[in-house]
Coordinates of C-alpha atoms and ligand atoms in Angstrom, one line a residue:
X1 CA 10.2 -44.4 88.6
X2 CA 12.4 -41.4 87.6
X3 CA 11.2 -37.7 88.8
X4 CA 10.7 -35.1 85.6
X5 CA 14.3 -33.7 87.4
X6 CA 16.0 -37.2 86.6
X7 CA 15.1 -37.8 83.2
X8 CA 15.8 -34.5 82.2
X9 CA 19.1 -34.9 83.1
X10 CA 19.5 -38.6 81.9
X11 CA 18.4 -36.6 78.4
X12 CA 20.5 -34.4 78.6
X13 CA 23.5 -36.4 78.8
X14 CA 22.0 -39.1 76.0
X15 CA 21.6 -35.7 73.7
X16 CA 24.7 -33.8 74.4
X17 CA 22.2 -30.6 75.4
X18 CA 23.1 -27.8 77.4
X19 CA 20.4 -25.8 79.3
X20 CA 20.3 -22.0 79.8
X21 CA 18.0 -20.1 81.9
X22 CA 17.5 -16.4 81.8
X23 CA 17.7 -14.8 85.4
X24 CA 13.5 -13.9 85.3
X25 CA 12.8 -17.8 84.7
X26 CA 10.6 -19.3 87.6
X27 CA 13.1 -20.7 90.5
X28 CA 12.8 -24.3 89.7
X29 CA 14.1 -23.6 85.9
X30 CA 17.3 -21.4 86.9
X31 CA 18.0 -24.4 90.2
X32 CA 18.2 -27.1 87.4
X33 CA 19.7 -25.2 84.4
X34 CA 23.8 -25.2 83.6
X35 CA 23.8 -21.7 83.1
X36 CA 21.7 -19.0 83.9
X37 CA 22.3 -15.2 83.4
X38 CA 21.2 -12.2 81.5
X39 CA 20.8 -11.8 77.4
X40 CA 24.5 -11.2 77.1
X41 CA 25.8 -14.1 79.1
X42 CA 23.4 -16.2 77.5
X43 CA 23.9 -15.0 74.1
X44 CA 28.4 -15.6 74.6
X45 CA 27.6 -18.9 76.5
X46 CA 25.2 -20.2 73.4
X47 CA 28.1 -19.1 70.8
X48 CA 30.7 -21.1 72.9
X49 CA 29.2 -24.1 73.8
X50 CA 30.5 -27.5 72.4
X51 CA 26.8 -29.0 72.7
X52 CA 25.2 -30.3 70.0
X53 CA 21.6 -29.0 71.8
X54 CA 20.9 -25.7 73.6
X55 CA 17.6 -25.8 75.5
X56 CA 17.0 -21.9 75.4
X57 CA 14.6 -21.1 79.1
X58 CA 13.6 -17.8 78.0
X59 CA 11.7 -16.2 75.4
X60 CA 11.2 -16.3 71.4
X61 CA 13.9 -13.9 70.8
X62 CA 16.4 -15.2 73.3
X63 CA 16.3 -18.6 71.3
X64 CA 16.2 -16.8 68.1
X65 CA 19.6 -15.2 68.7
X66 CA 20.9 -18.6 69.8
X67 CA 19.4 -20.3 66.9
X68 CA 21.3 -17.2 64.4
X69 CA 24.5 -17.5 66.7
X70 CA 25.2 -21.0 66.1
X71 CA 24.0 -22.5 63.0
X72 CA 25.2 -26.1 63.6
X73 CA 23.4 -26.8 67.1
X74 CA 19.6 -27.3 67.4
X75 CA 17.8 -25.0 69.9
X76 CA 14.8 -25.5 71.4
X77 CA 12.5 -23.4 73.5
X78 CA 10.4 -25.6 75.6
X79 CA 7.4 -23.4 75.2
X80 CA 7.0 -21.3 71.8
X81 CA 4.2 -18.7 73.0
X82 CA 6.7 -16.9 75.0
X83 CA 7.1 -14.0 73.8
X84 CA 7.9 -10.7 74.5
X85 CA 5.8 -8.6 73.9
X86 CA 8.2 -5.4 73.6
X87 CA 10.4 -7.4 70.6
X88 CA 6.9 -7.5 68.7
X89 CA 6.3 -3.9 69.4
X90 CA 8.7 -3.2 66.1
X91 CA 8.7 -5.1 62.2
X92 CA 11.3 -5.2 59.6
X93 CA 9.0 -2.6 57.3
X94 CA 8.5 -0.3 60.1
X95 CA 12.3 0.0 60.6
X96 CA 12.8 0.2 57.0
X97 CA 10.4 3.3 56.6
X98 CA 12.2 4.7 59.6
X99 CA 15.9 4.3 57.7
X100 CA 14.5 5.9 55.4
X101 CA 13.6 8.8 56.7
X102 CA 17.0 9.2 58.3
X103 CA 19.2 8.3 55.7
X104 CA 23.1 7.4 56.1
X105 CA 21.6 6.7 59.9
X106 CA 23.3 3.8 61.7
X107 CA 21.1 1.3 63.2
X108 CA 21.5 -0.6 66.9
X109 CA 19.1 -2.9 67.9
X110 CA 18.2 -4.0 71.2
X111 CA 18.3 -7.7 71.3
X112 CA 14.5 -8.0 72.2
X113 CA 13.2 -7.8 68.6
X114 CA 12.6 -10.3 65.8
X115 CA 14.9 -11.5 63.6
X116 CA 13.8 -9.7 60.5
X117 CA 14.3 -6.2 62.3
X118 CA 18.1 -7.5 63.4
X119 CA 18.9 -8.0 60.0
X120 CA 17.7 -4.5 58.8
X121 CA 20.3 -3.3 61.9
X122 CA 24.1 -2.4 61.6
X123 CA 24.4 -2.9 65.5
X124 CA 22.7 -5.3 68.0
X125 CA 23.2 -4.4 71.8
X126 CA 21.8 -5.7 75.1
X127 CA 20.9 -3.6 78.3
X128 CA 24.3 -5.0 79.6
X129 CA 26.4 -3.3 76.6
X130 CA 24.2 -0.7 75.1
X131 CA 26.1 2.2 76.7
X132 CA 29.2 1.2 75.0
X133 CA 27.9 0.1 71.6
X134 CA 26.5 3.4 71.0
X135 CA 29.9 5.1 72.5
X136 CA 31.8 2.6 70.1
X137 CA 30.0 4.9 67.0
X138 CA 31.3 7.9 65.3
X139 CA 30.2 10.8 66.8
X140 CA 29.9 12.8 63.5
X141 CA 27.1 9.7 62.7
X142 CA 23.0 10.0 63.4
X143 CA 21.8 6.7 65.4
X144 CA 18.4 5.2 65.0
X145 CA 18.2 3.2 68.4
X146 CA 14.7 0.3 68.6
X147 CA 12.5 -0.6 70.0
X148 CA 12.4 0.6 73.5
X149 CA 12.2 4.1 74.2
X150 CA 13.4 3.9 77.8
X151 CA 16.2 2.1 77.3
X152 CA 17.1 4.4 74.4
X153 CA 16.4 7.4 76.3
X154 CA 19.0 5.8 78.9
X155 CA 21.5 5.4 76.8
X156 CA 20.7 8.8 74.9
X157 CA 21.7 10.4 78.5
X158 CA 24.6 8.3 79.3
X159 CA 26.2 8.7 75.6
X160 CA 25.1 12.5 75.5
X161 CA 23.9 12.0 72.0
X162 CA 20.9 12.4 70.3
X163 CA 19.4 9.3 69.2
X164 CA 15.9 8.7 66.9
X165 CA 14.2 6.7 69.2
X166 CA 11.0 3.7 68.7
X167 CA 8.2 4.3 70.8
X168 CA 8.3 0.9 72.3
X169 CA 8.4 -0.3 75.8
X170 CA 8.3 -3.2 78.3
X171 CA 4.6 -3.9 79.7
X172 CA 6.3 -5.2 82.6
X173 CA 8.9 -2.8 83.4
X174 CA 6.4 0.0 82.7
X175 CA 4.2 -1.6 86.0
X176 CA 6.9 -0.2 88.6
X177 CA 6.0 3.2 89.7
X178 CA 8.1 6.2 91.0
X179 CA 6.2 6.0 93.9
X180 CA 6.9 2.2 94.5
X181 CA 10.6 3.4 95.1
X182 CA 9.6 6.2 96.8
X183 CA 7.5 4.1 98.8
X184 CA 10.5 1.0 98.8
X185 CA 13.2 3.8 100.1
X186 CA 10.9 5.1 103.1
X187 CA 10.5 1.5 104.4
X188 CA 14.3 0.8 103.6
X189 CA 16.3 4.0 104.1
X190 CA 19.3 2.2 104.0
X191 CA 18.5 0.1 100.8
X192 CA 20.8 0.6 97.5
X193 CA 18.0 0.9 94.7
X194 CA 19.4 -1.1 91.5
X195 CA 16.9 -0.8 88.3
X196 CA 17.1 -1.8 85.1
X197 CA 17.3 0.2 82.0
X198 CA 13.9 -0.8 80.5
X199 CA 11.9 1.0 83.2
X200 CA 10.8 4.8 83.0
X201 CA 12.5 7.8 83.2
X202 CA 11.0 8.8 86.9
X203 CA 12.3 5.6 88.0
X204 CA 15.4 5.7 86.5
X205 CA 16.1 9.3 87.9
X206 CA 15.1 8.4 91.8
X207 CA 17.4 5.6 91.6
X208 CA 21.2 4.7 92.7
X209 CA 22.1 2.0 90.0
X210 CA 20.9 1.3 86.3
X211 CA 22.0 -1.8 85.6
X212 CA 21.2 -5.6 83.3
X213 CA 20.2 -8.4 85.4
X214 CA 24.0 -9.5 84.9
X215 CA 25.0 -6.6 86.1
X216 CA 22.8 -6.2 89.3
X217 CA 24.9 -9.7 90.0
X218 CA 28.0 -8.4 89.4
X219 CA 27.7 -5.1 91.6
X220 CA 26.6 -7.1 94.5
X221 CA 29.5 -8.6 94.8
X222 CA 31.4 -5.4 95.1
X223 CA 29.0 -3.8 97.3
X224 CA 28.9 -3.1 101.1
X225 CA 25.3 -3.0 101.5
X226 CA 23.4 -5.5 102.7
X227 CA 19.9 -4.6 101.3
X228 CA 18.6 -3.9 98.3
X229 CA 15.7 -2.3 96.4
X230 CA 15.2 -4.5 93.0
X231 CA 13.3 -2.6 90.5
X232 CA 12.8 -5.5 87.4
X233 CA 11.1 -8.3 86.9
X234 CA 10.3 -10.4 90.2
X235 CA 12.5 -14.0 88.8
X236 CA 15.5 -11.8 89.6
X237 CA 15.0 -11.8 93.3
X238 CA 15.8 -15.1 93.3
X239 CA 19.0 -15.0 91.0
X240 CA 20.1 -12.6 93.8
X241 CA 19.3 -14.6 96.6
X242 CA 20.8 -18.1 94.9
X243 CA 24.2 -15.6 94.9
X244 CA 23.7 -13.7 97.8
X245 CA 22.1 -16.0 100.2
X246 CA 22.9 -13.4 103.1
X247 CA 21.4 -10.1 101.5
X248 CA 18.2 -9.0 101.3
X249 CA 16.4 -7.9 98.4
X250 CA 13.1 -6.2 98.2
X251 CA 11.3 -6.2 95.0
X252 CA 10.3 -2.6 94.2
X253 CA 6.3 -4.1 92.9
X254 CA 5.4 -7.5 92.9
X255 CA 3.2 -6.2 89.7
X256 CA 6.4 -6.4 87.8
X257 CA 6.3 -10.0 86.3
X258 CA 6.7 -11.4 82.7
X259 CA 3.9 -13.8 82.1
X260 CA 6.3 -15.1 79.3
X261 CA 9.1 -15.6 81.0
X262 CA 7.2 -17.8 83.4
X263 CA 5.5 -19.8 80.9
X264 CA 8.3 -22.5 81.1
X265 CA 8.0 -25.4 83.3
X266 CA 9.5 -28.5 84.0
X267 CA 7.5 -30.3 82.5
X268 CA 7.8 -28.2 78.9
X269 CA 11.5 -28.7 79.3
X270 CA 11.6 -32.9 79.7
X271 CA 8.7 -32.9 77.0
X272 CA 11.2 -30.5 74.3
X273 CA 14.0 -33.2 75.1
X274 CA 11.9 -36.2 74.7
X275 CA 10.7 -34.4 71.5
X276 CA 14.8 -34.5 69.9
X277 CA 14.1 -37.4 67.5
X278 CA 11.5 -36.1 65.8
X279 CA 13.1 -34.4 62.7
X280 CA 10.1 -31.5 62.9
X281 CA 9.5 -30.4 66.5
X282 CA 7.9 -28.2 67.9
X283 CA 10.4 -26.5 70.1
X284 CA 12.8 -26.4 67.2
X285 CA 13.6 -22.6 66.6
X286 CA 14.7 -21.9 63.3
X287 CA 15.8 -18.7 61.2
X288 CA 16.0 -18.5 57.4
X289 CA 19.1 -18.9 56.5
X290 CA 18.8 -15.0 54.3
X291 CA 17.9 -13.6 57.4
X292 CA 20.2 -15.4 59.6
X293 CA 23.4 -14.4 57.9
X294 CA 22.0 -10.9 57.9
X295 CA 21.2 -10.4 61.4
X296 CA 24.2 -12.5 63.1
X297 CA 26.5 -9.6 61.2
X298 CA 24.8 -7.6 63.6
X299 CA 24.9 -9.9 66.7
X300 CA 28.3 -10.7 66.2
X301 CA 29.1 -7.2 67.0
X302 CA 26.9 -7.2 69.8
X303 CA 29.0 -10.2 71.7
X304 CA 32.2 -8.3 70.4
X305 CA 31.5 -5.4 72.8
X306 CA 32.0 -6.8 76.3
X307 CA 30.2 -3.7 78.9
X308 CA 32.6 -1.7 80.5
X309 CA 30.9 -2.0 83.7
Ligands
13P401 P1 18.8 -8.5 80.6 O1 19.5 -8.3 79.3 O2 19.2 -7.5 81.6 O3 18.9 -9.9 81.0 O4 17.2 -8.3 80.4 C1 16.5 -8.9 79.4 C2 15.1 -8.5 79.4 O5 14.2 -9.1 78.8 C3 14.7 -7.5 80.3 O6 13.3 -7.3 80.4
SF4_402 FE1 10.1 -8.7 77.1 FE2 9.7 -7.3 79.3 FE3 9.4 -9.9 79.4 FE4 11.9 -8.7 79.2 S1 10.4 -8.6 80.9 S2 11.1 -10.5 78.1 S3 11.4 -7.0 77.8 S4 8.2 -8.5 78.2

Protein backbone atom coordinates (compact mmCIF):
# COMPACT_ATOMS: atom_id res chain seq x y z
CA UNK A 1 0.00 0.00 0.00
CA UNK A 2 1.43 3.45 -1.12
CA UNK A 3 1.78 6.25 1.79
CA UNK A 4 -0.32 9.72 0.87
CA UNK A 5 3.66 10.94 0.17
CA UNK A 6 4.02 8.10 -2.69
CA UNK A 7 0.96 8.61 -4.57
CA UNK A 8 1.23 12.12 -4.58
CA UNK A 9 4.25 11.97 -6.29
CA UNK A 10 3.27 8.98 -8.63
CA UNK A 11 0.45 11.79 -9.52
CA UNK A 12 2.47 14.11 -10.03
CA UNK A 13 4.47 12.63 -12.58
CA UNK A 14 1.19 10.89 -14.40
CA UNK A 15 -0.16 14.74 -14.55
CA UNK A 16 2.81 16.67 -15.39
CA UNK A 17 2.10 18.97 -12.02
CA UNK A 18 4.46 21.00 -10.26
CA UNK A 19 3.89 21.84 -6.54
CA UNK A 20 4.62 25.17 -4.83
CA UNK A 21 4.58 25.93 -1.29
CA UNK A 22 4.70 29.37 0.30
CA UNK A 23 7.36 29.56 3.16
CA UNK A 24 4.32 29.91 6.20
CA UNK A 25 2.89 26.43 4.83
CA UNK A 26 2.94 23.69 7.74
CA UNK A 27 6.52 21.77 7.59
CA UNK A 28 5.33 18.68 5.92
CA UNK A 29 3.91 20.77 2.82
CA UNK A 30 7.15 22.95 2.13
CA UNK A 31 9.53 19.13 2.84
CA UNK A 32 7.41 17.60 -0.09
CA UNK A 33 6.86 20.60 -2.42
CA UNK A 34 9.30 21.37 -5.67
CA UNK A 35 9.50 24.86 -4.74
CA UNK A 36 8.80 26.82 -1.92
CA UNK A 37 9.43 30.52 -1.33
CA UNK A 38 7.78 33.87 -0.92
CA UNK A 39 4.82 35.54 -3.29
CA UNK A 40 7.39 36.77 -5.63
CA UNK A 41 9.32 33.55 -6.12
CA UNK A 42 6.20 31.79 -6.38
CA UNK A 43 4.51 34.13 -8.64
CA UNK A 44 8.11 34.03 -11.39
CA UNK A 45 8.27 30.22 -10.75
CA UNK A 46 4.33 29.70 -11.67
CA UNK A 47 4.93 32.00 -14.93
CA UNK A 48 7.95 29.84 -15.99
CA UNK A 49 7.12 26.55 -15.38
CA UNK A 50 6.66 24.02 -18.44
CA UNK A 51 3.90 22.07 -16.23
CA UNK A 52 0.84 21.52 -17.46
CA UNK A 53 -0.56 21.58 -13.43
CA UNK A 54 0.53 23.94 -10.68
CA UNK A 55 -0.64 22.73 -7.28
CA UNK A 56 -0.61 26.35 -5.53
CA UNK A 57 0.14 25.44 -1.24
CA UNK A 58 -0.89 28.81 -0.13
CA UNK A 59 -3.84 30.92 -0.09
CA UNK A 60 -6.83 32.05 -2.50
CA UNK A 61 -4.90 34.88 -3.88
CA UNK A 62 -1.58 33.18 -4.23
CA UNK A 63 -3.43 30.68 -6.73
CA UNK A 64 -5.36 33.47 -8.12
CA UNK A 65 -2.27 35.18 -9.45
CA UNK A 66 -1.05 31.84 -10.76
CA UNK A 67 -4.22 31.06 -12.32
CA UNK A 68 -4.06 35.05 -14.18
CA UNK A 69 -0.26 34.43 -14.83
CA UNK A 70 -0.52 31.50 -16.84
CA UNK A 71 -3.65 30.99 -18.72
CA UNK A 72 -2.87 27.58 -20.36
CA UNK A 73 -2.04 25.56 -17.00
CA UNK A 74 -4.73 24.43 -14.49
CA UNK A 75 -4.12 25.49 -10.83
CA UNK A 76 -5.38 24.01 -8.10
CA UNK A 77 -5.45 25.02 -4.41
CA UNK A 78 -5.87 21.91 -2.39
CA UNK A 79 -8.11 23.71 0.10
CA UNK A 80 -10.33 26.75 -1.26
CA UNK A 81 -11.35 28.39 2.31
CA UNK A 82 -7.88 29.67 2.68
CA UNK A 83 -8.02 32.80 2.56
CA UNK A 84 -6.47 35.82 3.66
CA UNK A 85 -8.20 37.66 5.38
CA UNK A 86 -6.18 41.05 4.66
CA UNK A 87 -6.78 40.55 0.53
CA UNK A 88 -10.67 40.61 1.57
CA UNK A 89 -10.20 43.65 3.61
CA UNK A 90 -10.47 45.77 0.15
CA UNK A 91 -13.33 45.28 -3.22
CA UNK A 92 -13.02 46.47 -6.67
CA UNK A 93 -15.94 49.32 -5.86
CA UNK A 94 -14.17 50.48 -2.81
CA UNK A 95 -10.95 51.10 -4.84
CA UNK A 96 -12.97 52.59 -7.60
CA UNK A 97 -14.64 55.23 -5.18
CA UNK A 98 -11.12 55.80 -3.85
CA UNK A 99 -9.67 56.57 -7.68
CA UNK A 100 -12.01 58.63 -7.77
CA UNK A 101 -11.46 60.79 -5.27
CA UNK A 102 -7.82 61.06 -6.36
CA UNK A 103 -8.07 61.43 -9.82
CA UNK A 104 -4.99 61.01 -12.39
CA UNK A 105 -3.64 58.85 -9.09
CA UNK A 106 -1.61 55.80 -10.07
CA UNK A 107 -2.59 52.67 -8.46
CA UNK A 108 -0.16 49.69 -6.87
CA UNK A 109 -1.54 46.91 -5.45
CA UNK A 110 -0.15 44.59 -3.02
CA UNK A 111 -0.51 41.08 -4.30
CA UNK A 112 -2.82 39.98 -1.29
CA UNK A 113 -6.07 41.25 -2.81
CA UNK A 114 -8.66 39.78 -5.11
CA UNK A 115 -8.64 39.74 -8.50
CA UNK A 116 -11.23 42.29 -9.29
CA UNK A 117 -9.23 45.05 -7.14
CA UNK A 118 -5.84 43.99 -9.42
CA UNK A 119 -7.51 44.75 -12.35
CA UNK A 120 -8.75 48.23 -11.14
CA UNK A 121 -4.65 48.74 -10.40
CA UNK A 122 -1.91 50.11 -12.74
CA UNK A 123 0.85 48.43 -10.48
CA UNK A 124 0.88 45.13 -8.59
CA UNK A 125 3.88 44.68 -6.07
CA UNK A 126 4.85 42.18 -3.33
CA UNK A 127 6.54 42.85 0.15
CA UNK A 128 9.74 41.64 -1.72
CA UNK A 129 9.54 44.56 -4.53
CA UNK A 130 7.29 47.13 -3.22
CA UNK A 131 10.10 49.56 -2.35
CA UNK A 132 11.18 49.64 -5.88
CA UNK A 133 7.83 49.54 -7.65
CA UNK A 134 6.80 52.69 -6.05
CA UNK A 135 10.55 54.21 -6.67
CA UNK A 136 10.02 52.98 -10.38
CA UNK A 137 7.00 55.87 -10.48
CA UNK A 138 7.20 59.47 -11.43
CA UNK A 139 7.80 61.52 -8.71
CA UNK A 140 5.61 64.43 -10.02
CA UNK A 141 2.63 61.39 -9.77
CA UNK A 142 0.10 60.93 -6.58
CA UNK A 143 0.07 56.96 -5.55
CA UNK A 144 -2.87 55.25 -4.14
CA UNK A 145 -1.06 52.20 -2.35
CA UNK A 146 -3.88 49.00 -0.98
CA UNK A 147 -4.76 47.40 1.12
CA UNK A 148 -2.35 47.24 3.95
CA UNK A 149 -1.60 50.20 5.74
CA UNK A 150 1.64 48.94 7.35
CA UNK A 151 3.17 47.89 4.50
CA UNK A 152 2.18 51.13 2.80
CA UNK A 153 3.31 53.14 5.57
CA UNK A 154 6.78 51.15 4.97
CA UNK A 155 7.21 51.82 1.83
CA UNK A 156 5.85 55.53 2.25
CA UNK A 157 9.13 55.94 4.59
CA UNK A 158 11.55 54.08 2.48
CA UNK A 159 10.31 55.94 -0.88
CA UNK A 160 9.97 59.43 1.09
CA UNK A 161 6.67 59.93 -0.72
CA UNK A 162 3.37 60.50 0.28
CA UNK A 163 1.20 57.81 -0.54
CA UNK A 164 -3.05 57.48 0.04
CA UNK A 165 -3.02 54.65 2.01
CA UNK A 166 -6.12 51.62 2.68
CA UNK A 167 -6.78 50.97 6.20
CA UNK A 168 -6.17 47.35 5.86
CA UNK A 169 -3.92 45.08 7.78
CA UNK A 170 -2.72 41.47 8.51
CA UNK A 171 -4.61 39.90 11.67
CA UNK A 172 -1.64 37.89 12.02
CA UNK A 173 1.07 40.24 11.72
CA UNK A 174 -0.84 42.70 13.88
CA UNK A 175 -0.49 39.84 16.94
CA UNK A 176 3.37 40.55 17.41
CA UNK A 177 3.87 43.26 19.90
CA UNK A 178 6.72 45.85 20.40
CA UNK A 179 7.10 44.48 23.58
CA UNK A 180 7.55 40.85 22.19
CA UNK A 181 10.82 42.27 20.60
CA UNK A 182 11.56 44.12 23.36
CA UNK A 183 11.12 41.12 25.33
CA UNK A 184 12.92 38.77 22.27
CA UNK A 185 16.18 41.28 22.37
CA UNK A 186 16.53 41.07 26.35
CA UNK A 187 16.70 37.27 26.22
CA UNK A 188 18.83 37.40 23.01
CA UNK A 189 21.09 40.50 23.08
CA UNK A 190 23.06 39.29 20.48
CA UNK A 191 20.05 38.34 18.04
CA UNK A 192 19.68 40.17 14.52
CA UNK A 193 15.82 41.11 14.59
CA UNK A 194 14.40 40.49 10.83
CA UNK A 195 10.54 41.57 10.39
CA UNK A 196 8.44 41.73 7.80
CA UNK A 197 6.82 44.71 6.26
CA UNK A 198 3.23 43.74 7.16
CA UNK A 199 3.73 44.21 10.91
CA UNK A 200 3.23 47.69 12.83
CA UNK A 201 5.03 50.65 12.91
CA UNK A 202 6.48 50.05 16.68
CA UNK A 203 7.74 46.91 15.52
CA UNK A 204 9.07 47.95 12.39
CA UNK A 205 11.00 50.89 14.17
CA UNK A 206 12.73 48.63 17.17
CA UNK A 207 13.94 46.38 14.50
CA UNK A 208 17.35 45.74 12.47
CA UNK A 209 15.86 44.22 9.10
CA UNK A 210 12.51 44.68 7.20
CA UNK A 211 12.45 42.18 4.94
CA UNK A 212 9.79 39.38 2.58
CA UNK A 213 10.06 35.90 3.69
CA UNK A 214 12.46 35.57 0.51
CA UNK A 215 14.35 38.04 1.65
CA UNK A 216 14.91 36.94 5.36
CA UNK A 217 16.42 33.72 3.27
CA UNK A 218 18.49 35.62 1.27
CA UNK A 219 20.20 37.91 4.11
CA UNK A 220 21.02 34.92 6.07
CA UNK A 221 23.18 33.80 3.86
CA UNK A 222 25.17 36.91 3.94
CA UNK A 223 25.03 37.36 7.55
CA UNK A 224 27.55 36.68 10.41
CA UNK A 225 25.15 36.14 13.00
CA UNK A 226 24.19 33.15 14.22
CA UNK A 227 20.80 33.97 15.91
CA UNK A 228 17.93 35.50 14.98
CA UNK A 229 14.78 37.20 16.10
CA UNK A 230 11.89 36.27 13.42
CA UNK A 231 9.10 38.60 13.70
CA UNK A 232 6.33 36.92 10.90
CA UNK A 233 4.30 34.22 10.67
CA UNK A 234 5.63 31.00 12.68
CA UNK A 235 5.83 28.43 9.10
CA UNK A 236 8.90 30.61 8.44
CA UNK A 237 10.93 29.32 11.28
CA UNK A 238 11.14 26.32 9.58
CA UNK A 239 12.02 27.67 5.93
CA UNK A 240 14.96 29.07 8.00
CA UNK A 241 15.94 26.17 9.64
CA UNK A 242 15.46 23.70 6.37
CA UNK A 243 18.36 26.51 4.94
CA UNK A 244 20.16 27.21 7.90
CA UNK A 245 20.22 24.02 9.74
CA UNK A 246 23.02 25.56 12.08
CA UNK A 247 21.33 28.96 13.10
CA UNK A 248 18.96 29.64 15.46
CA UNK A 249 15.89 31.37 15.11
CA UNK A 250 13.54 32.58 17.73
CA UNK A 251 10.05 33.47 16.77
CA UNK A 252 9.32 36.95 18.10
CA UNK A 253 5.22 35.39 19.33
CA UNK A 254 4.16 32.08 18.74
CA UNK A 255 0.57 34.16 18.50
CA UNK A 256 1.66 35.03 15.04
CA UNK A 257 0.15 32.18 12.91
CA UNK A 258 -2.09 32.14 9.67
CA UNK A 259 -4.90 29.78 10.34
CA UNK A 260 -5.18 29.87 6.43
CA UNK A 261 -2.02 29.16 5.53
CA UNK A 262 -2.11 26.05 7.62
CA UNK A 263 -5.31 24.79 6.36
CA UNK A 264 -3.46 22.61 3.74
CA UNK A 265 -2.59 19.13 4.48
CA UNK A 266 -1.45 16.16 2.86
CA UNK A 267 -4.14 14.76 2.51
CA UNK A 268 -6.00 18.00 0.59
CA UNK A 269 -3.06 17.90 -1.71
CA UNK A 270 -3.30 13.89 -2.93
CA UNK A 271 -7.25 14.40 -2.87
CA UNK A 272 -6.85 17.90 -5.48
CA UNK A 273 -4.56 15.52 -7.76
CA UNK A 274 -6.76 12.55 -7.65
CA UNK A 275 -9.50 15.14 -8.40
CA UNK A 276 -7.48 16.23 -12.15
CA UNK A 277 -9.99 14.24 -14.35
CA UNK A 278 -12.90 15.66 -13.25
CA UNK A 279 -13.50 18.51 -15.83
CA UNK A 280 -15.27 20.73 -12.70
CA UNK A 281 -13.13 20.42 -9.55
CA UNK A 282 -13.13 21.79 -6.83
CA UNK A 283 -9.63 22.93 -6.34
CA UNK A 284 -9.73 24.42 -9.86
CA UNK A 285 -9.05 28.23 -9.54
CA UNK A 286 -10.35 30.13 -12.24
CA UNK A 287 -10.47 34.00 -13.16
CA UNK A 288 -12.75 35.46 -15.83
CA UNK A 289 -11.17 35.92 -18.59
CA UNK A 290 -12.30 40.24 -18.55
CA UNK A 291 -10.71 40.33 -15.37
CA UNK A 292 -7.79 38.20 -16.04
CA UNK A 293 -6.48 40.16 -18.94
CA UNK A 294 -6.98 43.28 -16.83
CA UNK A 295 -5.20 42.38 -13.76
CA UNK A 296 -2.16 40.25 -15.31
CA UNK A 297 -1.31 43.91 -17.11
CA UNK A 298 -0.74 44.70 -13.64
CA UNK A 299 1.11 41.57 -12.44
CA UNK A 300 3.11 41.42 -15.31
CA UNK A 301 4.72 44.56 -14.08
CA UNK A 302 4.93 43.30 -10.75
CA UNK A 303 7.34 40.13 -11.87
CA UNK A 304 9.17 42.82 -14.21
CA UNK A 305 10.59 44.55 -11.16
CA UNK A 306 13.08 42.12 -9.58
CA UNK A 307 13.82 43.85 -5.58
CA UNK A 308 16.93 45.57 -5.43
CA UNK A 309 17.73 43.93 -2.21
P1 LIG B 1 5.81 37.25 1.35
O1 LIG B 1 5.51 37.98 0.11
O2 LIG B 1 6.92 37.86 2.14
O3 LIG B 1 6.01 35.82 1.05
O4 LIG B 1 4.54 37.34 2.34
C1 LIG B 1 3.28 36.95 1.94
C2 LIG B 1 2.32 37.10 3.02
O5 LIG B 1 1.18 36.73 2.93
C3 LIG B 1 2.77 37.76 4.24
O6 LIG B 1 1.79 37.66 5.21
FE1 LIG C 1 -2.87 37.01 4.63
FE2 LIG C 1 -1.61 37.61 6.89
FE3 LIG C 1 -2.05 35.06 6.25
FE4 LIG C 1 -0.24 36.54 4.90
S1 LIG C 1 -0.14 35.91 7.05
S2 LIG C 1 -1.76 35.15 4.04
S3 LIG C 1 -1.26 38.52 4.88
S4 LIG C 1 -3.61 36.63 6.70
Amino acid sequence: MDSVLEKIQNLKQKHKAVILAHNYQPGEIQDMADFTGDSLGLSIKASQTDAEVVVFCGVYFMAETAAILSPGKRVLLPEKLAGCPMADMITAEQLRDLKQKHPGALVVCYVNSPAEVKAESDYCCTSANAVDVVDSLPVEKKIIFVPDQYLGGHVAEKTSRDLVLWPGYCPTHVLISEDDIKNAKAQFPDAVVMTHPECTEPVRNISEQILSTGQMLKFIRHSDAKRFIVATEIGMIHALKRQNPNAEFIAASPKAVCPNMKKITLEKVLWALEDLPNAGSKYHVTVPDDIRKRAKKALDRMVEILPSQ
